[in-house]
């Protein structure tokens, strides 16, 4: 009886150690896809200047998560020349171009758009417009 118990226990230990090795090998193979889970910060060139004629110097950037299709759009300029309508039109144009480049068909807004005012390092009042969308195929 003891021999049978020892034999069963040793088979169990052997089987669990083999499973643990195969699971760790699978985890190493899947580690290459980690880059897909990270958020990519992309600074856009301002080819949308006709959509915001009041603001001359505008910083456009997006944060893109490929795994989920989430995109956050940031429009930053001086507060004196900021117009929310122009920022919204620019965001819509960026989303349309982004969808075309990455083969997405639709996008939906995940949160209400936000506008924030702040002072930069030179004590210049700046404005940031943020839009958060989810792209679907």
mmCIF file of C-alpha atoms in Angstrom:
data_model
loop_
_atom_site.group_PDB
_atom_site.id
_atom_site.type_symbol
_atom_site.label_atom_id
_atom_site.label_comp_id
_atom_site.label_asym_id
_atom_site.label_seq_id
_atom_site.Cartn_x
_atom_site.Cartn_y
_atom_site.Cartn_z
ATOM 1 C CA UNK A 1 0.000 0.000 0.000
ATOM 2 C CA UNK A 2 2.813 2.409 0.858
ATOM 3 C CA UNK A 3 4.620 1.547 -2.385
ATOM 4 C CA UNK A 4 1.477 2.343 -4.386
ATOM 5 C CA UNK A 5 1.092 5.679 -2.601
ATOM 6 C CA UNK A 6 4.762 6.581 -3.199
ATOM 7 C CA UNK A 7 4.480 5.609 -6.867
ATOM 8 C CA UNK A 8 1.332 7.730 -7.329
ATOM 9 C CA UNK A 9 2.942 10.715 -5.564
ATOM 10 C CA UNK A 10 6.090 10.491 -7.711
ATOM 11 C CA UNK A 11 3.987 10.341 -10.915
ATOM 12 C CA UNK A 12 2.036 13.368 -9.730
ATOM 13 C CA UNK A 13 5.227 15.348 -9.006
ATOM 14 C CA UNK A 14 6.691 14.373 -12.378
ATOM 15 C CA UNK A 15 3.526 15.412 -14.236
ATOM 16 C CA UNK A 16 3.292 18.797 -12.476
ATOM 17 C CA UNK A 17 6.945 19.595 -13.162
ATOM 18 C CA UNK A 18 6.489 18.813 -16.866
ATOM 19 C CA UNK A 19 3.383 20.999 -16.998
ATOM 20 C CA UNK A 20 5.205 23.854 -15.246
ATOM 21 C CA UNK A 21 8.028 23.692 -17.800
ATOM 22 C CA UNK A 22 5.649 23.739 -20.767
ATOM 23 C CA UNK A 23 3.683 26.655 -19.248
ATOM 24 C CA UNK A 24 6.855 28.697 -18.763
ATOM 25 C CA UNK A 25 7.878 28.023 -22.379
ATOM 26 C CA UNK A 26 4.470 29.266 -23.538
ATOM 27 C CA UNK A 27 4.844 32.392 -21.434
ATOM 28 C CA UNK A 28 8.201 33.123 -23.061
ATOM 29 C CA UNK A 29 6.701 32.766 -26.538
ATOM 30 C CA UNK A 30 3.883 35.150 -25.667
ATOM 31 C CA UNK A 31 6.258 37.758 -24.260
ATOM 32 C CA UNK A 32 6.904 39.067 -27.790
ATOM 33 C CA UNK A 33 3.341 40.380 -27.929
ATOM 34 C CA UNK A 34 3.965 42.681 -24.955
ATOM 35 C CA UNK A 35 4.665 45.556 -27.342
ATOM 36 C CA UNK A 36 1.061 45.358 -28.567
ATOM 37 C CA UNK A 37 -0.248 46.064 -25.057
ATOM 38 C CA UNK A 38 1.720 49.245 -24.530
ATOM 39 C CA UNK A 39 0.520 52.706 -25.360
ATOM 40 C CA UNK A 40 2.245 54.424 -28.249
ATOM 41 C CA UNK A 41 2.650 58.197 -28.018
ATOM 42 C CA UNK A 42 2.646 59.738 -31.503
ATOM 43 C CA UNK A 43 3.344 63.404 -32.255
ATOM 44 C CA UNK A 44 1.540 64.502 -35.412
ATOM 45 C CA UNK A 45 2.760 66.999 -37.935
ATOM 46 C CA UNK A 46 0.352 69.879 -38.341
ATOM 47 C CA UNK A 47 -1.143 69.206 -41.765
ATOM 48 C CA UNK A 48 -4.502 70.422 -40.435
ATOM 49 C CA UNK A 49 -3.579 74.136 -40.320
ATOM 50 C CA UNK A 50 -6.618 75.137 -42.406
ATOM 51 C CA UNK A 51 -8.888 73.715 -39.682
ATOM 52 C CA UNK A 52 -7.520 76.003 -36.967
ATOM 53 C CA UNK A 53 -6.657 79.382 -38.548
ATOM 54 C CA UNK A 54 -6.688 81.308 -35.226
ATOM 55 C CA UNK A 55 -4.017 79.174 -33.553
ATOM 56 C CA UNK A 56 -0.652 79.382 -35.285
ATOM 57 C CA UNK A 57 1.473 77.130 -33.123
ATOM 58 C CA UNK A 58 -0.393 73.966 -32.232
ATOM 59 C CA UNK A 59 0.960 70.726 -30.807
ATOM 60 C CA UNK A 60 -1.010 67.673 -31.922
ATOM 61 C CA UNK A 61 -0.403 64.273 -30.378
ATOM 62 C CA UNK A 62 -2.207 61.000 -29.830
ATOM 63 C CA UNK A 63 -1.801 58.094 -27.431
ATOM 64 C CA UNK A 64 -2.737 54.839 -29.143
ATOM 65 C CA UNK A 65 -3.247 51.396 -27.577
ATOM 66 C CA UNK A 66 -3.243 48.839 -30.432
ATOM 67 C CA UNK A 67 -4.662 45.967 -28.394
ATOM 68 C CA UNK A 68 -7.869 47.771 -27.449
ATOM 69 C CA UNK A 69 -8.066 50.380 -30.227
ATOM 70 C CA UNK A 70 -8.238 53.275 -27.745
ATOM 71 C CA UNK A 71 -6.958 56.666 -28.856
ATOM 72 C CA UNK A 72 -6.545 59.855 -26.833
ATOM 73 C CA UNK A 73 -6.081 63.021 -28.884
ATOM 74 C CA UNK A 74 -4.345 66.093 -27.449
ATOM 75 C CA UNK A 75 -4.532 69.573 -29.024
ATOM 76 C CA UNK A 76 -2.384 72.167 -27.223
ATOM 77 C CA UNK A 77 -1.969 75.856 -28.105
ATOM 78 C CA UNK A 78 -1.841 79.288 -26.479
ATOM 79 C CA UNK A 79 -5.031 80.106 -24.590
ATOM 80 C CA UNK A 80 -5.434 83.470 -26.341
ATOM 81 C CA UNK A 81 -5.787 81.798 -29.734
ATOM 82 C CA UNK A 82 -7.714 78.692 -28.568
ATOM 83 C CA UNK A 83 -11.110 77.991 -30.131
ATOM 84 C CA UNK A 84 -12.905 74.841 -29.046
ATOM 85 C CA UNK A 85 -14.752 74.479 -32.354
ATOM 86 C CA UNK A 86 -11.490 74.496 -34.276
ATOM 87 C CA UNK A 87 -10.026 71.942 -31.868
ATOM 88 C CA UNK A 88 -13.061 69.667 -32.352
ATOM 89 C CA UNK A 89 -12.836 69.920 -36.149
ATOM 90 C CA UNK A 90 -9.136 69.111 -36.027
ATOM 91 C CA UNK A 91 -9.811 66.106 -33.784
ATOM 92 C CA UNK A 92 -12.426 64.753 -36.181
ATOM 93 C CA UNK A 93 -10.043 65.111 -39.138
ATOM 94 C CA UNK A 94 -7.252 63.369 -37.218
ATOM 95 C CA UNK A 95 -9.612 60.514 -36.287
ATOM 96 C CA UNK A 96 -10.721 60.056 -39.902
ATOM 97 C CA UNK A 97 -7.119 59.947 -41.144
ATOM 98 C CA UNK A 98 -6.092 57.618 -38.321
ATOM 99 C CA UNK A 99 -8.973 55.235 -39.096
ATOM 100 C CA UNK A 100 -8.004 55.154 -42.760
ATOM 101 C CA UNK A 101 -4.310 54.547 -42.044
ATOM 102 C CA UNK A 102 -4.956 51.746 -39.531
ATOM 103 C CA UNK A 103 -7.920 50.132 -41.335
ATOM 104 C CA UNK A 104 -10.580 50.971 -38.757
ATOM 105 C CA UNK A 105 -14.173 51.577 -39.848
ATOM 106 C CA UNK A 106 -15.880 53.257 -36.890
ATOM 107 C CA UNK A 107 -15.080 55.129 -33.734
ATOM 108 C CA UNK A 108 -17.139 55.996 -30.668
ATOM 109 C CA UNK A 109 -16.447 58.527 -27.959
ATOM 110 C CA UNK A 110 -15.568 56.919 -24.618
ATOM 111 C CA UNK A 111 -15.743 60.087 -22.533
ATOM 112 C CA UNK A 112 -16.768 63.702 -22.772
ATOM 113 C CA UNK A 113 -14.128 65.924 -24.357
ATOM 114 C CA UNK A 114 -12.080 67.970 -21.883
ATOM 115 C CA UNK A 115 -10.547 71.433 -22.076
ATOM 116 C CA UNK A 116 -7.870 72.456 -19.574
ATOM 117 C CA UNK A 117 -6.043 75.754 -19.085
ATOM 118 C CA UNK A 118 -2.592 75.955 -17.508
ATOM 119 C CA UNK A 119 0.608 78.000 -17.432
ATOM 120 C CA UNK A 120 3.770 76.580 -18.938
ATOM 121 C CA UNK A 121 7.333 77.187 -17.713
ATOM 122 C CA UNK A 122 7.447 80.720 -19.224
ATOM 123 C CA UNK A 123 4.171 81.773 -17.500
ATOM 124 C CA UNK A 124 2.278 81.678 -20.778
ATOM 125 C CA UNK A 125 -1.341 80.594 -20.518
ATOM 126 C CA UNK A 126 -1.925 77.468 -22.575
ATOM 127 C CA UNK A 127 -5.022 75.442 -23.423
ATOM 128 C CA UNK A 128 -5.313 71.697 -23.992
ATOM 129 C CA UNK A 129 -8.232 69.952 -25.640
ATOM 130 C CA UNK A 130 -8.462 66.184 -25.052
ATOM 131 C CA UNK A 131 -10.703 63.686 -26.822
ATOM 132 C CA UNK A 132 -10.965 59.962 -25.998
ATOM 133 C CA UNK A 133 -12.314 57.501 -28.592
ATOM 134 C CA UNK A 134 -12.486 53.774 -29.238
ATOM 135 C CA UNK A 135 -11.925 52.493 -32.781
ATOM 136 C CA UNK A 136 -13.614 49.338 -34.074
ATOM 137 C CA UNK A 137 -13.076 47.332 -37.242
#
